[in-house]
PDB file of C-alpha atoms in Angstrom:
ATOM      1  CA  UNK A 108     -27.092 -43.401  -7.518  1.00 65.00           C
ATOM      2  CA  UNK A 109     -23.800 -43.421  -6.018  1.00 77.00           C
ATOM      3  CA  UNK A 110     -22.496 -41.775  -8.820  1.00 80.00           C
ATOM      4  CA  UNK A 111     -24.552 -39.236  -8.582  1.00 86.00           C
ATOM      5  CA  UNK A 112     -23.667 -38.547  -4.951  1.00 83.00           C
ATOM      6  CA  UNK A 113     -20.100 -38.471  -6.070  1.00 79.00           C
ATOM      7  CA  UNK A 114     -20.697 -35.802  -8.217  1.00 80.00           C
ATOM      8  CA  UNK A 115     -22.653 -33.545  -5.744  1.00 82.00           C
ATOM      9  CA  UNK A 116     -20.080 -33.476  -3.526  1.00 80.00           C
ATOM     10  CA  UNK A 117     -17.765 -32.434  -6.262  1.00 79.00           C
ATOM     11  CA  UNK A 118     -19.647 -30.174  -7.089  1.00 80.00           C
ATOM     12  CA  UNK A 119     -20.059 -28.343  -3.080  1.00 80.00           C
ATOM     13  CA  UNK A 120     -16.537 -28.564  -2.997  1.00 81.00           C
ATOM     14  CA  UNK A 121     -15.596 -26.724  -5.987  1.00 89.00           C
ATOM     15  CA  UNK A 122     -15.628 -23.132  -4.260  1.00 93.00           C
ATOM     16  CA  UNK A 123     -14.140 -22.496  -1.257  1.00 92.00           C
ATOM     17  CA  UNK A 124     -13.848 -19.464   0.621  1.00 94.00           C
ATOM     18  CA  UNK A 125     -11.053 -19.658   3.690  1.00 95.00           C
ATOM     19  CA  UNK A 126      -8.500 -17.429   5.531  1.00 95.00           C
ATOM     20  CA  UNK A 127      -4.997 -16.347   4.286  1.00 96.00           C
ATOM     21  CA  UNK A 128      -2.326 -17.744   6.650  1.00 96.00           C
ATOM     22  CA  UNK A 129       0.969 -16.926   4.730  1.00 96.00           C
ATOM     23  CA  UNK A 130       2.035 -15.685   1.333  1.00 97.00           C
ATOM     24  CA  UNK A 131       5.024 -16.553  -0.817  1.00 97.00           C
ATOM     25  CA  UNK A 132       5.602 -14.039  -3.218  1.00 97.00           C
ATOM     26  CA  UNK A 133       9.288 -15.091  -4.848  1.00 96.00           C
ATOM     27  CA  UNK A 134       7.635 -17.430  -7.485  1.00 96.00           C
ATOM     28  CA  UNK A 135       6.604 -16.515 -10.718  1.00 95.00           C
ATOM     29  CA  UNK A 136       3.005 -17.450  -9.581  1.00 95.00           C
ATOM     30  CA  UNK A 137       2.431 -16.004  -6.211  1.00 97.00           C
ATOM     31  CA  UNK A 138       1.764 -18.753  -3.218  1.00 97.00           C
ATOM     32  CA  UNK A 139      -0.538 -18.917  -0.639  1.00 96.00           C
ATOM     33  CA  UNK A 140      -1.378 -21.325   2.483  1.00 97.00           C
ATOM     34  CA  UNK A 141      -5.011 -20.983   3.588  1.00 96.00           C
ATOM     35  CA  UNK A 142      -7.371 -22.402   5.930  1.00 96.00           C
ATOM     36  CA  UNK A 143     -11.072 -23.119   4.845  1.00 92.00           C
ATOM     37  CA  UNK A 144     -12.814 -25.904   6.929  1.00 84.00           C
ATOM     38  CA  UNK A 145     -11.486 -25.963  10.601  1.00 84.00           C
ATOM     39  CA  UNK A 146      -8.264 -28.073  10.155  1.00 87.00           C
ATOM     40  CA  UNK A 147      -7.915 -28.039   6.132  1.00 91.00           C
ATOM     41  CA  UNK A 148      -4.923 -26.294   5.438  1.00 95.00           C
ATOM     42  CA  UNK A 149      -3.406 -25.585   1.700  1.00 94.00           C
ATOM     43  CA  UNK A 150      -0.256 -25.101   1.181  1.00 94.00           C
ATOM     44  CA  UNK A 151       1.254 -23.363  -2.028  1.00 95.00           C
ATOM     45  CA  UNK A 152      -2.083 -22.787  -2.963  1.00 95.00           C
ATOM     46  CA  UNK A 153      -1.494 -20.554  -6.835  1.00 95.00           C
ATOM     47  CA  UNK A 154      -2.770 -16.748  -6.427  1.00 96.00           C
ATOM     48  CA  UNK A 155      -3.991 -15.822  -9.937  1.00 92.00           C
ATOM     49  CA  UNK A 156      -3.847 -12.103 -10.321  1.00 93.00           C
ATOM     50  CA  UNK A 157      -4.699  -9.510 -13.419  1.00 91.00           C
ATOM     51  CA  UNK A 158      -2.066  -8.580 -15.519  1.00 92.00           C
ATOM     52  CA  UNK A 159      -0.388  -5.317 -14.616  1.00 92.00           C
ATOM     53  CA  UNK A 160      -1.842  -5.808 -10.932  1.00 92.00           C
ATOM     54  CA  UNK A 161      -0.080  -7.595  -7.630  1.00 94.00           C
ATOM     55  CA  UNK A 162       0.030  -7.058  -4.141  1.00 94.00           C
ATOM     56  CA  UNK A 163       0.646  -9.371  -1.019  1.00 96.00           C
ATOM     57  CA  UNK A 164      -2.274 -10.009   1.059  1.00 92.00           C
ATOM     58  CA  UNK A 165      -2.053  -9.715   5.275  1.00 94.00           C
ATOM     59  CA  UNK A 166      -2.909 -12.902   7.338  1.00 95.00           C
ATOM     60  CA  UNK A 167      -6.037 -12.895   7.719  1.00 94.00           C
ATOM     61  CA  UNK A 168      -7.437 -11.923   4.833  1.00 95.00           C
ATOM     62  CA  UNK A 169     -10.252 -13.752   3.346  1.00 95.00           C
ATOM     63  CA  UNK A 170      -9.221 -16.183   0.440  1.00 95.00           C
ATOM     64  CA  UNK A 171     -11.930 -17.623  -2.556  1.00 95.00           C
ATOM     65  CA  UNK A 172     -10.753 -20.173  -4.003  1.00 95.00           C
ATOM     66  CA  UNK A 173     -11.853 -23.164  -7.055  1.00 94.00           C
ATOM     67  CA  UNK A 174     -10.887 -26.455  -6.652  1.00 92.00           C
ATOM     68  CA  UNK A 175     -10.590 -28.183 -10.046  1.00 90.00           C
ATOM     69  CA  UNK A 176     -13.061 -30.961 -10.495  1.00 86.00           C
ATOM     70  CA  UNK A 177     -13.888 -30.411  -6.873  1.00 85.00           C
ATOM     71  CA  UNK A 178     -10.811 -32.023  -5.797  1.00 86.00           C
ATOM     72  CA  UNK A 179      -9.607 -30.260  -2.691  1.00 86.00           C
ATOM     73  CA  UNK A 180      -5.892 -31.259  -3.218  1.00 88.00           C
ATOM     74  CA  UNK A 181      -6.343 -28.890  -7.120  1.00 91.00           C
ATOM     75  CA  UNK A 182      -7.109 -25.486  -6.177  1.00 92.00           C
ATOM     76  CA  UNK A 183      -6.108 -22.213  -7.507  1.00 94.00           C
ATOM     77  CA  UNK A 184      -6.968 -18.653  -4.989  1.00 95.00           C
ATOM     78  CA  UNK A 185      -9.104 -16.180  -7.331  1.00 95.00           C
ATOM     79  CA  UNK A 186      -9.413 -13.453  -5.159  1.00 95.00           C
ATOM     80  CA  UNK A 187      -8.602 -12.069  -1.659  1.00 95.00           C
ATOM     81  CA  UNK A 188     -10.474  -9.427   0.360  1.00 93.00           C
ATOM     82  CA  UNK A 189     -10.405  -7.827   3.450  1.00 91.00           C
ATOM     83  CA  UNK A 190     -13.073  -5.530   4.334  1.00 89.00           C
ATOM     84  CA  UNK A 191     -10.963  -3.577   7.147  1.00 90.00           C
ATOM     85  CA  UNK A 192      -9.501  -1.598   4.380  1.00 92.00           C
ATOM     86  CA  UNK A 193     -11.609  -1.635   1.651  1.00 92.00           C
ATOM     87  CA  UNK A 194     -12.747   1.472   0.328  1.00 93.00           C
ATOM     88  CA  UNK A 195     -16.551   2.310   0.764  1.00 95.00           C
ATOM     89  CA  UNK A 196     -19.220   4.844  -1.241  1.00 96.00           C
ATOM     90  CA  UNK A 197     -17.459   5.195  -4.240  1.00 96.00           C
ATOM     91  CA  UNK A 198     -19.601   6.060  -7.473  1.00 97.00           C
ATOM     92  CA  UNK A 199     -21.370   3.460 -10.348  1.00 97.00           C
ATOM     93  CA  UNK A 200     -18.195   3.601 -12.488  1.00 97.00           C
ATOM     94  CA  UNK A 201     -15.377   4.825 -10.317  1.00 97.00           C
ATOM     95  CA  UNK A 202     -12.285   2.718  -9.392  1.00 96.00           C
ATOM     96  CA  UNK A 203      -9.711   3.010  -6.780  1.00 96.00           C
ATOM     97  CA  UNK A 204      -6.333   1.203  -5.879  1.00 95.00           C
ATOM     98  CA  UNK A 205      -5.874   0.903  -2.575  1.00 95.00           C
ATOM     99  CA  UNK A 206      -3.738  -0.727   0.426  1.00 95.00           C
ATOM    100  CA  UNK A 207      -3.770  -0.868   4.551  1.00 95.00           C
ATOM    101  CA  UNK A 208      -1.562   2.407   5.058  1.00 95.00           C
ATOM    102  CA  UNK A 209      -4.375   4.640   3.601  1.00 95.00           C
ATOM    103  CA  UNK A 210      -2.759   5.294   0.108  1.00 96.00           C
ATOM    104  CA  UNK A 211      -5.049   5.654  -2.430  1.00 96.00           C
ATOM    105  CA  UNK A 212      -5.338   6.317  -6.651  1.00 96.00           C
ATOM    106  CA  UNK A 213      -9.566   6.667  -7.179  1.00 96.00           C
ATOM    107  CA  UNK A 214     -10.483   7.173 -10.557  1.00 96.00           C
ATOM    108  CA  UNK A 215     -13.214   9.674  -9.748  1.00 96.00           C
ATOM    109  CA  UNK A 216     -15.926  10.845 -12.321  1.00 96.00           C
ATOM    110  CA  UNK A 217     -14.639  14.150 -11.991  1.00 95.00           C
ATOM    111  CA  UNK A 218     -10.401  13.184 -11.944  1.00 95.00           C
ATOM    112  CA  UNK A 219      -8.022  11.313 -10.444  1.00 95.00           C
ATOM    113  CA  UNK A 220      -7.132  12.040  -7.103  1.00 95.00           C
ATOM    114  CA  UNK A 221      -3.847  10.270  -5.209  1.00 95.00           C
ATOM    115  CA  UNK A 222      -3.502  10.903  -1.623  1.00 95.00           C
ATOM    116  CA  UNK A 223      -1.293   9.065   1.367  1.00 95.00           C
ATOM    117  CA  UNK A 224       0.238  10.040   4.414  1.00 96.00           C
ATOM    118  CA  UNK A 225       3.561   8.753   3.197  1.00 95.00           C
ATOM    119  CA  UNK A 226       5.705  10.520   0.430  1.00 93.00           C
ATOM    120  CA  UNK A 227       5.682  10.195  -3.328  1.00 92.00           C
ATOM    121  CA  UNK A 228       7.935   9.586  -5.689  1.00 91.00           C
ATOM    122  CA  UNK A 229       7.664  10.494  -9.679  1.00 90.00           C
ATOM    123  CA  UNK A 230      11.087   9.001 -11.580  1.00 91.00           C
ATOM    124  CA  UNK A 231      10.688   9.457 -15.691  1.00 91.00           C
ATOM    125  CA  UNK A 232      13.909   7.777 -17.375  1.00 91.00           C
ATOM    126  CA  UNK A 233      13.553  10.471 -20.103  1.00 91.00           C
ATOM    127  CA  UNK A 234      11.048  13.523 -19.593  1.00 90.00           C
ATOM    128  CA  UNK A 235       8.461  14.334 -16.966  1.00 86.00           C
ATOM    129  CA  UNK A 236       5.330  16.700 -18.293  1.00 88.00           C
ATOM    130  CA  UNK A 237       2.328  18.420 -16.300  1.00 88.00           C
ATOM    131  CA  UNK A 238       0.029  20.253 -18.328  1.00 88.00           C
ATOM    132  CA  UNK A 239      -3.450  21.926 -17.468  1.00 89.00           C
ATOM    133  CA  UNK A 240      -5.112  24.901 -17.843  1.00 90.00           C
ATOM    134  CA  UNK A 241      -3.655  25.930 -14.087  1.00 89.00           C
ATOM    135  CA  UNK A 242      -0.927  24.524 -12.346  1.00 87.00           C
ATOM    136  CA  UNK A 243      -0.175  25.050  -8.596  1.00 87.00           C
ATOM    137  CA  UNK A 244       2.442  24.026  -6.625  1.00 87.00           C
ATOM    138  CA  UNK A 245       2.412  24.082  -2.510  1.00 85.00           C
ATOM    139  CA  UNK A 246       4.234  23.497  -0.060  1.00 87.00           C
ATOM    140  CA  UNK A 247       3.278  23.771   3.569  1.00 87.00           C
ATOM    141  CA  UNK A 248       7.101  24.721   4.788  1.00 91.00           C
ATOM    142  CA  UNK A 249       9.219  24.596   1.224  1.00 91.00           C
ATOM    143  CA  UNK A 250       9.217  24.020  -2.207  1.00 89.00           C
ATOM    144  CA  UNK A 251      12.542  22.897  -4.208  1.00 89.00           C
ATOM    145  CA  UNK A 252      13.947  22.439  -7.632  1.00 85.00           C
ATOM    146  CA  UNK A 253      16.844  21.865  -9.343  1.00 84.00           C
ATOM    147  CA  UNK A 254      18.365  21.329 -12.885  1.00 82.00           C
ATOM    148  CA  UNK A 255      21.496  19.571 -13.438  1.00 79.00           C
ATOM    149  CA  UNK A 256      23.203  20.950 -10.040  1.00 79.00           C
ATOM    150  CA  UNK A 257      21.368  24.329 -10.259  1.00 83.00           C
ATOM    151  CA  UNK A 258      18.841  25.081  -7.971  1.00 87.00           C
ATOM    152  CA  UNK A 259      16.539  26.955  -5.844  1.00 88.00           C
ATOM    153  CA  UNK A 260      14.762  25.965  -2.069  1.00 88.00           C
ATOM    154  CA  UNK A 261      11.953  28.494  -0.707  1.00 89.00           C
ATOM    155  CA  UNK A 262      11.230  27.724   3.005  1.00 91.00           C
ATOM    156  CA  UNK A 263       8.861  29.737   5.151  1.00 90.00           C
ATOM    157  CA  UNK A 264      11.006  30.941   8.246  1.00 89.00           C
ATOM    158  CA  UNK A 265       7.248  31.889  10.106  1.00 86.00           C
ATOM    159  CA  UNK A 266       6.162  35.655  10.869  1.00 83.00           C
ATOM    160  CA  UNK A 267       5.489  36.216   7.099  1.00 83.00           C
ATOM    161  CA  UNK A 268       9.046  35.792   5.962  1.00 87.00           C
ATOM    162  CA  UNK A 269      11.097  33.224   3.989  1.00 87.00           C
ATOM    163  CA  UNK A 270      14.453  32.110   2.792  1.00 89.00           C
ATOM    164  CA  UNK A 271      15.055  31.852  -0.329  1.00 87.00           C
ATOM    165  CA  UNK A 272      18.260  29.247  -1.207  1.00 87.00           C
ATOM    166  CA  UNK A 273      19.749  28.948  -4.415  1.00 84.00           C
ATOM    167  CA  UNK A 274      22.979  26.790  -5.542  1.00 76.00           C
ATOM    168  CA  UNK A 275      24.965  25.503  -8.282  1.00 78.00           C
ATOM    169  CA  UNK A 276      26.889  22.525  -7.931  1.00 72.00           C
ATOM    170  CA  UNK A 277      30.507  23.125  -6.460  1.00 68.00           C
ATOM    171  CA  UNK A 278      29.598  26.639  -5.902  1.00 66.00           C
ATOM    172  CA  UNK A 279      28.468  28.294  -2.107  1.00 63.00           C
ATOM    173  CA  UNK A 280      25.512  30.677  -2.140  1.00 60.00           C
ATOM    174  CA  UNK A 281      24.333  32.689   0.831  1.00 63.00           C
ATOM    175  CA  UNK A 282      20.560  32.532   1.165  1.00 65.00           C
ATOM    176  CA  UNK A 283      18.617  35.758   2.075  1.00 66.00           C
ATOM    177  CA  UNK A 284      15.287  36.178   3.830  1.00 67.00           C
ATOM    178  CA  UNK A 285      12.681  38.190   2.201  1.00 62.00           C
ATOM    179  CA  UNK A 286       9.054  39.084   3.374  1.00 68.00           C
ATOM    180  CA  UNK A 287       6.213  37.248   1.792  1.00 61.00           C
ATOM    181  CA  UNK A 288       3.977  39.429  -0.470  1.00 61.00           C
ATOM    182  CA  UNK A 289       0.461  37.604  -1.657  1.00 55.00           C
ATOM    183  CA  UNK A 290      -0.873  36.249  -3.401  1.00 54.00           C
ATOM    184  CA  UNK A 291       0.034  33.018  -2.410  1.00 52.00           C
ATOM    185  CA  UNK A 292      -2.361  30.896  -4.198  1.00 50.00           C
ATOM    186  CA  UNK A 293      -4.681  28.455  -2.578  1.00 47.00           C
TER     187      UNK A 293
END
């Protein structure tokens, strides 16, 4: 009998689900120290994470977690999850990369959409291509391009006029304001 009381505590110690106190990131396997019962703290807890996927959890966060065997000293963190900034209502088949700024990528069933309130950035070592049916461009105040030091920069001046800059690298250009004529597009 005793060993059988052995193995059933084992056994309800196997998952645990806890709090995320800090995060090391610098190893090759991600770190983690997290709380579960009041008082048992892990340190350097390992974060398993999917291939092509990482991110570094806030404090705070809620932590599951196997122990090997059931032994509380073996554990390994298989997922963390905070519901503050999780995204909700999304459709049977959709899927969305998210974080705590309010940048998102969701996979909808009719496209992809990416929106934040920061900026983004697009670098391609070798070629960039868009291609659709339709392709707009906007730009609330300007829109800029360049190629190899040539370039051009509309920017509404209000009152239904803009300036329109161009350049070339070591060369001056004056920029002259013109009157907006529509359409403008969306």
């Amino acid at each position: 009998m005793p060993h059988i009381a052995h193995l059933a505590r084992r056994l309800a110690l196997l998952i645990g689900r806890g709090w995320l106190r800090l995060t090391n990131d610098t190893p090759a396997i991600q770190q983690i120290q997290a709380e579960f019962f009041a008082g048992e703290v892990h340190d350097q807890m390992e974060r398993v994470q999917d291939y092509g996927l990482t991110s570094v959890a806030h404090p705070g966060m809620q932590a599951i977690s196997a122990f090997v065997n059931g032994d509380r000293s073996n554990s390994i963190v298989l997922a963390v999850a905070d519901t503050r900034y999780r995204l909700r209502g999304l459709q049977t088949g959709e899927v969305a990369l998210y974080d705590d700024q309010g940048q998102v990528v969701h996979l909808t069933r009719s496209g992809i959409s990416i929106s934040t309130p920061l900026s983004v950035t697009v670098s391609a070592g070798q070629s960039l291509r868009l291609e659709a049916e339709d392709i707009a461009l906007h730009g609330r105040t300007s829109l800029s391009w360049d190629v190899n030091g040539y370039g051009r920069r509309v920017t509404s001046t209000g009152g239904g006029s803009y300036e329109d800059k161009t350049w070339q690298q070591g060369a001056v250009v004056s920029p002259q304001t013109l009157p907006i004529h529509p359409p403008e597009g969306p």
